[in-house]
PDB file of N, CA and C in Angstrom:
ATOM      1  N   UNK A   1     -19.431  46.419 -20.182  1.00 80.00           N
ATOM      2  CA  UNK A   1     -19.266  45.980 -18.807  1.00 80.00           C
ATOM      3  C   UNK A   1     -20.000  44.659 -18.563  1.00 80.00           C
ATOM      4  N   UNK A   2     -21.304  44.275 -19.184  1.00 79.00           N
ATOM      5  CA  UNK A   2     -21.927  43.209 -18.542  1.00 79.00           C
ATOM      6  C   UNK A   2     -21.296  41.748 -19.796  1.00 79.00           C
ATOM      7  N   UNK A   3     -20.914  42.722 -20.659  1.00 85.00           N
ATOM      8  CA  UNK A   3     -20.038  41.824 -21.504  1.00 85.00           C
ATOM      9  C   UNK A   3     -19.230  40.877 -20.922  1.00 85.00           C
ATOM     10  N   UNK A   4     -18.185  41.778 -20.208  1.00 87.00           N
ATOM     11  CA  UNK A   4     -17.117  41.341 -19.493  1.00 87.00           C
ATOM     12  C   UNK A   4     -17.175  40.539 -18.417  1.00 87.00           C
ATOM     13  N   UNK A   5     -18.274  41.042 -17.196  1.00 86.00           N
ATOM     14  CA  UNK A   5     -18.887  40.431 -16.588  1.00 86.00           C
ATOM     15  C   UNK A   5     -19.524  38.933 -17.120  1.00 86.00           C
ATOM     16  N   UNK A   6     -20.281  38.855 -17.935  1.00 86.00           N
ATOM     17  CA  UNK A   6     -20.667  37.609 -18.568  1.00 86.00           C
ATOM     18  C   UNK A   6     -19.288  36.075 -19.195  1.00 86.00           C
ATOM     19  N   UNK A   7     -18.337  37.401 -19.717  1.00 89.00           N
ATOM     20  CA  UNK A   7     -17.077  36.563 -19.673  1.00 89.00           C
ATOM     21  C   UNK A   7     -16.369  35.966 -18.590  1.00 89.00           C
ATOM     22  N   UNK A   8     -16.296  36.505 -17.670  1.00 90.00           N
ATOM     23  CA  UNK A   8     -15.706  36.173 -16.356  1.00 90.00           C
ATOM     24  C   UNK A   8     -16.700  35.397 -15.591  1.00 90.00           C
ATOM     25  N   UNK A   9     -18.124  35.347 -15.318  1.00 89.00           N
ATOM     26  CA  UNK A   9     -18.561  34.473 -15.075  1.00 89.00           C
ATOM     27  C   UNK A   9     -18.451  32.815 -15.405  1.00 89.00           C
ATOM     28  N   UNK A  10     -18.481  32.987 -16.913  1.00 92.00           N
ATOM     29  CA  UNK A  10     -17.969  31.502 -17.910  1.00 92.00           C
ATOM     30  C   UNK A  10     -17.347  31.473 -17.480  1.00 92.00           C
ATOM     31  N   UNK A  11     -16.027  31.914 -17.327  1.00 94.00           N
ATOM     32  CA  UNK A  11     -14.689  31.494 -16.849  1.00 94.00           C
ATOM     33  C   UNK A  11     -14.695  31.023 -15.855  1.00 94.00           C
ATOM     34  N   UNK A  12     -15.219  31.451 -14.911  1.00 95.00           N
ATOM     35  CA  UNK A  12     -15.610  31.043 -13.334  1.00 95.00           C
ATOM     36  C   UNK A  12     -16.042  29.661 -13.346  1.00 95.00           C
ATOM     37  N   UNK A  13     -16.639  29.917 -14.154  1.00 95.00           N
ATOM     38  CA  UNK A  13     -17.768  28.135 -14.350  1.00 95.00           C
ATOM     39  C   UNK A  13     -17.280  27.602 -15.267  1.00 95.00           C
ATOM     40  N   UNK A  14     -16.154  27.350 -15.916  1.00 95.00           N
ATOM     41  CA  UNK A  14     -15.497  26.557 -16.130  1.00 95.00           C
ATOM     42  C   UNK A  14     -14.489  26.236 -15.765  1.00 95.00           C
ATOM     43  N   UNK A  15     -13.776  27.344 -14.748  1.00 96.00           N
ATOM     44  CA  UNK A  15     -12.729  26.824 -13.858  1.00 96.00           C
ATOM     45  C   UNK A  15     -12.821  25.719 -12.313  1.00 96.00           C
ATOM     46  N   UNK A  16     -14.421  26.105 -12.569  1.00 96.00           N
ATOM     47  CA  UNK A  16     -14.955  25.464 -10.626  1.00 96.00           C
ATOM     48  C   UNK A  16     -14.952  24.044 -11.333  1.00 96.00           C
ATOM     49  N   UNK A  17     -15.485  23.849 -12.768  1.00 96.00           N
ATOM     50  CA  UNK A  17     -15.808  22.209 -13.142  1.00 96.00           C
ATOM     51  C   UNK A  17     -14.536  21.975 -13.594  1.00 96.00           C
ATOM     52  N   UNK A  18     -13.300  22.424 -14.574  1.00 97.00           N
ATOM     53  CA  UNK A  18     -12.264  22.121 -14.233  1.00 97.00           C
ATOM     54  C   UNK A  18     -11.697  21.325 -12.850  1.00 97.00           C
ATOM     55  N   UNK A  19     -11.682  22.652 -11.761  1.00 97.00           N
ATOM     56  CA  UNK A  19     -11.247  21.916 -10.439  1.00 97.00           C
ATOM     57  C   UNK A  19     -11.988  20.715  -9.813  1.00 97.00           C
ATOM     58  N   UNK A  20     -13.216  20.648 -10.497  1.00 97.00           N
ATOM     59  CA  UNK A  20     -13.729  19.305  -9.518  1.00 97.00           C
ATOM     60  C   UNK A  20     -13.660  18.398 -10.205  1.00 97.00           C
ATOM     61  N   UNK A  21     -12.955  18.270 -12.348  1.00 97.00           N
ATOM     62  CA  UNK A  21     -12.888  17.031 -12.137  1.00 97.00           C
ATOM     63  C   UNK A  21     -11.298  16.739 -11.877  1.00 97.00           C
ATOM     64  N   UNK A  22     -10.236  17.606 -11.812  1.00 97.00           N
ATOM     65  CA  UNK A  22      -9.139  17.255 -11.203  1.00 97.00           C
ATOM     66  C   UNK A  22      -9.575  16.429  -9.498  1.00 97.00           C
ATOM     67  N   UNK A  23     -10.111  17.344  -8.906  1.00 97.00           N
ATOM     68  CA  UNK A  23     -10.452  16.402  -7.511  1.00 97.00           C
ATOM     69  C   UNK A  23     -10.411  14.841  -7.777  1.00 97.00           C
ATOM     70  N   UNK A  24     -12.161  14.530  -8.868  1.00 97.00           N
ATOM     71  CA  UNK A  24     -12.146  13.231  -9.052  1.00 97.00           C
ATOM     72  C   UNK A  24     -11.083  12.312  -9.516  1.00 97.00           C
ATOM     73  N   UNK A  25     -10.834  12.976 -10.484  1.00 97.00           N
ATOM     74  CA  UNK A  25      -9.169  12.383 -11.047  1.00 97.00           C
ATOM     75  C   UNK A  25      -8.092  12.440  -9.790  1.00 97.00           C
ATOM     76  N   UNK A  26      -7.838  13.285  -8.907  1.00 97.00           N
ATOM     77  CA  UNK A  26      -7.127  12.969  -7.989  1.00 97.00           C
ATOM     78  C   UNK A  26      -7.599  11.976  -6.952  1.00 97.00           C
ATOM     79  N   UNK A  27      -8.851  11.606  -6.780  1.00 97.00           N
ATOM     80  CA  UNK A  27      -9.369  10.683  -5.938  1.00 97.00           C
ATOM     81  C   UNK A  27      -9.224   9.534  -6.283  1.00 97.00           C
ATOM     82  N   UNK A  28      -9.274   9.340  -7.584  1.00 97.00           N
ATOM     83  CA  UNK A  28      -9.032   7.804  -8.594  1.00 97.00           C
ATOM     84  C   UNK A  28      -8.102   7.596  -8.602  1.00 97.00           C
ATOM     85  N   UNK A  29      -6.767   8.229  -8.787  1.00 97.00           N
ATOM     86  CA  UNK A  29      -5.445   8.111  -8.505  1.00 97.00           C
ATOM     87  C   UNK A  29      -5.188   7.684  -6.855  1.00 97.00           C
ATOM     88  N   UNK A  30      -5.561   8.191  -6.520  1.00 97.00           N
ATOM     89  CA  UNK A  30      -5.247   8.093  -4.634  1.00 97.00           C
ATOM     90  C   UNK A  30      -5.856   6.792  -4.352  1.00 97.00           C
ATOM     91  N   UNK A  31      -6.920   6.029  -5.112  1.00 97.00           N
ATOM     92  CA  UNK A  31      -7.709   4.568  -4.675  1.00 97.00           C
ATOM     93  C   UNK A  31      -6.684   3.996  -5.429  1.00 97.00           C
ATOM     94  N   UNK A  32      -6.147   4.073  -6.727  1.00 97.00           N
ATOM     95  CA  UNK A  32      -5.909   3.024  -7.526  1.00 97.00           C
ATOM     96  C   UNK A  32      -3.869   2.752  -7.265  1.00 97.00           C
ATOM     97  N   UNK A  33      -3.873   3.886  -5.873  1.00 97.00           N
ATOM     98  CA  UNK A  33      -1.938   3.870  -5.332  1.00 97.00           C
ATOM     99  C   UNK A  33      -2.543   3.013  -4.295  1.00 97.00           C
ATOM    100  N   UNK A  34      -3.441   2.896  -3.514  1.00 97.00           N
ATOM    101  CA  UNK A  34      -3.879   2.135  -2.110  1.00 97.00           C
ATOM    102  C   UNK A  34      -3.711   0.945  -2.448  1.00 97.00           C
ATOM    103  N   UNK A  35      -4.841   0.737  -3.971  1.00 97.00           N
ATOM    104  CA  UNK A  35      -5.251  -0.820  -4.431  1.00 97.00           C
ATOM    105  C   UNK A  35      -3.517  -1.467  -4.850  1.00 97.00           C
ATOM    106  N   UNK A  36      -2.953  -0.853  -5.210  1.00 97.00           N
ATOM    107  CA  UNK A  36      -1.415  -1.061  -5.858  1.00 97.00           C
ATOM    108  C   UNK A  36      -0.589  -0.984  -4.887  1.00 97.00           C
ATOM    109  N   UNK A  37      -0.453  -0.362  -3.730  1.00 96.00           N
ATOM    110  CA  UNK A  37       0.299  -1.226  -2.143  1.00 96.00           C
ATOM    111  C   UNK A  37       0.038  -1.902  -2.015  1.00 96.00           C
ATOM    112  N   UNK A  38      -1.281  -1.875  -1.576  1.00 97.00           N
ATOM    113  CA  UNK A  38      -1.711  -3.312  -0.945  1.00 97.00           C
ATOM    114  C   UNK A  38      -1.536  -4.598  -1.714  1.00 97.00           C
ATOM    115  N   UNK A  39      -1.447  -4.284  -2.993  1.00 97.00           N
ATOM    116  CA  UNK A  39      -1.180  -5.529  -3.760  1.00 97.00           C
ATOM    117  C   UNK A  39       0.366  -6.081  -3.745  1.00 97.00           C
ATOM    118  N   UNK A  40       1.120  -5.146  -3.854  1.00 97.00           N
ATOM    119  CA  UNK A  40       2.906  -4.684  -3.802  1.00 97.00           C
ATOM    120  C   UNK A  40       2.869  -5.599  -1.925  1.00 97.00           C
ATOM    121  N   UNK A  41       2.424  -5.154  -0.921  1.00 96.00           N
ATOM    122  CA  UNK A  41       2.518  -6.095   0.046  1.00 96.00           C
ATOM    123  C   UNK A  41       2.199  -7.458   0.425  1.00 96.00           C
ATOM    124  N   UNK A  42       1.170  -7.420  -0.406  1.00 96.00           N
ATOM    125  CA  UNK A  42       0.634  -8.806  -0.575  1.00 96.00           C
ATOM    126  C   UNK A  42       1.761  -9.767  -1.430  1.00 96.00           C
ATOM    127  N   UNK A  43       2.156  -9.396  -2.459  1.00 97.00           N
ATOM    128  CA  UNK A  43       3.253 -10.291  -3.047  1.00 97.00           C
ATOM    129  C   UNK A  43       4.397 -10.309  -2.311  1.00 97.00           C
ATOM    130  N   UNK A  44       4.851  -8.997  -1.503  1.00 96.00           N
ATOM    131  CA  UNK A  44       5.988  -9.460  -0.449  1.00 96.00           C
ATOM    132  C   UNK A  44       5.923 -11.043   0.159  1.00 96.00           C
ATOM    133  N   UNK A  45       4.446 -10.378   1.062  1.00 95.00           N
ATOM    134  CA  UNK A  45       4.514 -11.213   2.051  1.00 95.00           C
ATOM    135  C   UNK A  45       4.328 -13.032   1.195  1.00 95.00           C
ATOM    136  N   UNK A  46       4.210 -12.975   0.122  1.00 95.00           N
ATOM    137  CA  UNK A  46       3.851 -14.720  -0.349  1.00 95.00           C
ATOM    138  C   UNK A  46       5.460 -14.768  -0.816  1.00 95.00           C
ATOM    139  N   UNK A  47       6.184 -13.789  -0.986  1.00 93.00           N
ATOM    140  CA  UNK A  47       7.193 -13.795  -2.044  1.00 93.00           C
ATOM    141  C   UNK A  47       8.325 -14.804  -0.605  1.00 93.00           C
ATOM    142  N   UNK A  48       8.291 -13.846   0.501  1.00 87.00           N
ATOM    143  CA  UNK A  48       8.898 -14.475   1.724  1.00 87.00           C
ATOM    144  C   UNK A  48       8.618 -15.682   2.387  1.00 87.00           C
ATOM    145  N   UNK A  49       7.140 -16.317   2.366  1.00 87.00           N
ATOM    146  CA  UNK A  49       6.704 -17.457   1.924  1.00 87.00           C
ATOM    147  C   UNK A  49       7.458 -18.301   1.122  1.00 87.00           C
ATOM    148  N   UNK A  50       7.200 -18.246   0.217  1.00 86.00           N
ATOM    149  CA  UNK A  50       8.049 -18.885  -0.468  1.00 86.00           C
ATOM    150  C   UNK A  50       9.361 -18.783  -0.580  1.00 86.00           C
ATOM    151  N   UNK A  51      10.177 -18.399  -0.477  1.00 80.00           N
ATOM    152  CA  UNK A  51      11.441 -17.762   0.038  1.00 80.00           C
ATOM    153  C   UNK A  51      11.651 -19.027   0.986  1.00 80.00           C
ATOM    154  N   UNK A  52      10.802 -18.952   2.125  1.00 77.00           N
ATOM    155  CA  UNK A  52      10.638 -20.084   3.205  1.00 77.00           C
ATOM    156  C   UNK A  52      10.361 -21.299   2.886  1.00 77.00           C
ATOM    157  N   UNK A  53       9.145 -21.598   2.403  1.00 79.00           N
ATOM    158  CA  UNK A  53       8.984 -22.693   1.626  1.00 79.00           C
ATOM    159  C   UNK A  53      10.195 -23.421   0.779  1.00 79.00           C
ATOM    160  N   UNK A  54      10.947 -22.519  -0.031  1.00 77.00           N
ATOM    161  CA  UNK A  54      11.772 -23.376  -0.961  1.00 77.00           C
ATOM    162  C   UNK A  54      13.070 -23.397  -0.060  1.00 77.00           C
ATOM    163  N   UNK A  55      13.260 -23.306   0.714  1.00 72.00           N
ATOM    164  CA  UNK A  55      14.353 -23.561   2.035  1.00 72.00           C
ATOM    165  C   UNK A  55      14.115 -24.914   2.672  1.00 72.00           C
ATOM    166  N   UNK A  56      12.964 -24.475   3.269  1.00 73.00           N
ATOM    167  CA  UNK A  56      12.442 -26.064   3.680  1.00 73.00           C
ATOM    168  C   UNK A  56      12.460 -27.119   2.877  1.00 73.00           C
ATOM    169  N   UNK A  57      12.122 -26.962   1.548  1.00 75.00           N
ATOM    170  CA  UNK A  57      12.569 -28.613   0.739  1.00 75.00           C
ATOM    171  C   UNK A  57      13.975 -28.679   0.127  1.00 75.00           C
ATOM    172  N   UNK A  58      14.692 -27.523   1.080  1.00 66.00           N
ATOM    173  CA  UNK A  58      16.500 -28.023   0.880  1.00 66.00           C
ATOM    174  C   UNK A  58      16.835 -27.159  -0.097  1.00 66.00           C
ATOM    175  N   UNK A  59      16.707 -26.057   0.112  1.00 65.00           N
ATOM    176  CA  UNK A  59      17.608 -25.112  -1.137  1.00 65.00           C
ATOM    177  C   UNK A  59      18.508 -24.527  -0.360  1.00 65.00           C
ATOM    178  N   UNK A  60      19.828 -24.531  -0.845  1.00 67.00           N
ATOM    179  CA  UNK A  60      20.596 -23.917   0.362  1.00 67.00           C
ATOM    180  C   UNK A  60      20.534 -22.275   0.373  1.00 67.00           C
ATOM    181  N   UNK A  61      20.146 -21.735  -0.792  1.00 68.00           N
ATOM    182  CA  UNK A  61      20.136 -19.933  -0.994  1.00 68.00           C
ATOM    183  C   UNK A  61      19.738 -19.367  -0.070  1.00 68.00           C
ATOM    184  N   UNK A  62      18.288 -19.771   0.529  1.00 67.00           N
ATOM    185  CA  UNK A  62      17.785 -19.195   1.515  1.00 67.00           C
ATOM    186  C   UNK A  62      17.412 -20.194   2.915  1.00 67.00           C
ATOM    187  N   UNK A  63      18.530 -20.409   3.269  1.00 72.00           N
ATOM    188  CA  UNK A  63      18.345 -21.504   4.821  1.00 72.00           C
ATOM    189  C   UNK A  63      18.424 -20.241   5.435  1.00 72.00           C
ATOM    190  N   UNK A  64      19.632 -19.578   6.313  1.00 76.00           N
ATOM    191  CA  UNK A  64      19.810 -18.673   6.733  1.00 76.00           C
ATOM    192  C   UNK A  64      18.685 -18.059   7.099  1.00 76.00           C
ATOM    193  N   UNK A  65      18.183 -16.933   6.062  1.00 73.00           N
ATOM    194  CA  UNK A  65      16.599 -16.562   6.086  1.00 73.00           C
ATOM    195  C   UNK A  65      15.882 -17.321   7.096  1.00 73.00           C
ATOM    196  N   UNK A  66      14.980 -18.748   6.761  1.00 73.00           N
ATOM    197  CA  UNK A  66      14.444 -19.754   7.260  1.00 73.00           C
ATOM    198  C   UNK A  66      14.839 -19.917   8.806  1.00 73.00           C
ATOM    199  N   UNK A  67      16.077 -19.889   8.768  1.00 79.00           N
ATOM    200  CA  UNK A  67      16.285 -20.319  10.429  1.00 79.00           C
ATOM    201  C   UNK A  67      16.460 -19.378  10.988  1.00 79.00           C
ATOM    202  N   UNK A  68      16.477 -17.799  10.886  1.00 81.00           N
ATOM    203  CA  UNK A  68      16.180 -16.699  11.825  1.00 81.00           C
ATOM    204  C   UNK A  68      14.665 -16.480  11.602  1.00 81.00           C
ATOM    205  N   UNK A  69      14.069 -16.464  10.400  1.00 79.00           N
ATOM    206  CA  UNK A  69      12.112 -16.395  10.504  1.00 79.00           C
ATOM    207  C   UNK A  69      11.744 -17.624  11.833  1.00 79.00           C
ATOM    208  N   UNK A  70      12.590 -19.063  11.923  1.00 83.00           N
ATOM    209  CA  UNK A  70      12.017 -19.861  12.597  1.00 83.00           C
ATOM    210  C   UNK A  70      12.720 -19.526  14.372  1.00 83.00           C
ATOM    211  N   UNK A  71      13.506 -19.027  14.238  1.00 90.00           N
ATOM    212  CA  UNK A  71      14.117 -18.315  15.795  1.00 90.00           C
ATOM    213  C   UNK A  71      13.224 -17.644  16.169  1.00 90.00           C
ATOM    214  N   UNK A  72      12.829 -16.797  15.288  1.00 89.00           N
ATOM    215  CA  UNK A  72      11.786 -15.133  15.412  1.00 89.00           C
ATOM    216  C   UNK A  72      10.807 -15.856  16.193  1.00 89.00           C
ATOM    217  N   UNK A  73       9.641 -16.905  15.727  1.00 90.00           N
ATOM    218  CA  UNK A  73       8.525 -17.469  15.604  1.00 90.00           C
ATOM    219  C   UNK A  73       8.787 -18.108  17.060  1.00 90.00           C
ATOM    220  N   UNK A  74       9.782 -18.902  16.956  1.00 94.00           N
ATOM    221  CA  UNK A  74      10.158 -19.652  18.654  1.00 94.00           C
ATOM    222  C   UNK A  74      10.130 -18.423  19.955  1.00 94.00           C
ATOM    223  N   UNK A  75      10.884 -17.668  19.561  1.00 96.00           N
ATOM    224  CA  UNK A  75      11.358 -16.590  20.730  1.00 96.00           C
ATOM    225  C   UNK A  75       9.804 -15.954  21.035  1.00 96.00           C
ATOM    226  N   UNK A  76       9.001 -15.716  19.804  1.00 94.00           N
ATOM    227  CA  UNK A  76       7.345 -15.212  20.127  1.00 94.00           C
ATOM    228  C   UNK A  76       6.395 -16.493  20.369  1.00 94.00           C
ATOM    229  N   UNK A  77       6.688 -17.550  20.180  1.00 95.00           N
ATOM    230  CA  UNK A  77       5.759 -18.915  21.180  1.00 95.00           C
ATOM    231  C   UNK A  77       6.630 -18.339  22.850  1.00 95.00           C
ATOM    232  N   UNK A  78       7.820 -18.656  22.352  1.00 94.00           N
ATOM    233  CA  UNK A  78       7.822 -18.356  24.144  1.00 94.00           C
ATOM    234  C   UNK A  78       8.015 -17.335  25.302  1.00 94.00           C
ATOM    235  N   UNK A  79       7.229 -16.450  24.547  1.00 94.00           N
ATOM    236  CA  UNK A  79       7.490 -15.088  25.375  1.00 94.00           C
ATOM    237  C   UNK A  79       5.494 -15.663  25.180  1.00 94.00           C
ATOM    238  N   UNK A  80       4.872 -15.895  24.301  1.00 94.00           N
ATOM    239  CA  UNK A  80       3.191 -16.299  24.548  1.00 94.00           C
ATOM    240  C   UNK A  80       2.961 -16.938  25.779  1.00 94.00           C
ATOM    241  N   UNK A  81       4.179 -18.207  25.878  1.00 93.00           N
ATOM    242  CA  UNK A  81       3.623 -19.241  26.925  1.00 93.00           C
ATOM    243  C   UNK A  81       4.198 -18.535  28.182  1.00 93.00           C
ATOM    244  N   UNK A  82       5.336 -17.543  27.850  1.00 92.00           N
ATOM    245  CA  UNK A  82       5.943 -16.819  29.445  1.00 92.00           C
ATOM    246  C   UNK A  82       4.635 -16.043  29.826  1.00 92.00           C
ATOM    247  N   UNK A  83       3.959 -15.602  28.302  1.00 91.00           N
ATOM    248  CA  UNK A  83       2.532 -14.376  29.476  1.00 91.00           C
ATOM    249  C   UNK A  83       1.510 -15.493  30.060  1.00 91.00           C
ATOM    250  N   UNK A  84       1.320 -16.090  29.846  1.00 89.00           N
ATOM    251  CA  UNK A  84       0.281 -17.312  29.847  1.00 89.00           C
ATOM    252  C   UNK A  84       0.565 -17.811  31.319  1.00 89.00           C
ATOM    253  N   UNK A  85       1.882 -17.985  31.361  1.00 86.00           N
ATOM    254  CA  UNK A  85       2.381 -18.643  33.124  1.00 86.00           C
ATOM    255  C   UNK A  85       2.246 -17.509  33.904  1.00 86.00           C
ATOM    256  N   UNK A  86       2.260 -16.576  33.463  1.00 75.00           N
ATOM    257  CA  UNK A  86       1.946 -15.659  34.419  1.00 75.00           C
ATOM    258  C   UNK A  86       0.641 -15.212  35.160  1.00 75.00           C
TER     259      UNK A  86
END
């Protein structure tokens, strides 16, 4: 009996440190998907940049693009200067 008992204890205590280093390992995973969006958005947003940029020195692929980003930007200056007069 205390045999058994003694077995099942080990087991116990190696299942609790099992589960906590899955935790850590799941915590390192969960920082290193955050660090990897945020990076994945960050290249969007330069990728559309440039997108813009190479419009502006005359590429015709992406004008289109360019002149609704530059509508967007106008229509939000002047809805700024409409709160402003108010």
């Amino acid at each position: 009996m205390k045999i058994r008992l003694g077995k099942l204890f080990t087991k116990i205590e190696s299942l609790e440190k099992n589960n906590q280093d899955l935790k850590i390992e799941l915590t390192n995973a969960a920082d290193i998907i955050q660090n990897q969006s945020k990076q994945i958005d960050d290249l969007k947003s330069k990728y559309e940049t440039l997108k813009i940029a190479n419009a502006l020195l005359g590429s015709d692929d992406n004008k289109r693009d360019t002149k609704l980003k530059i509508n967007s930007l106008i229509r939000e200056i002047d809805y700024c200067i409409a709160q402003l007069s108010d």
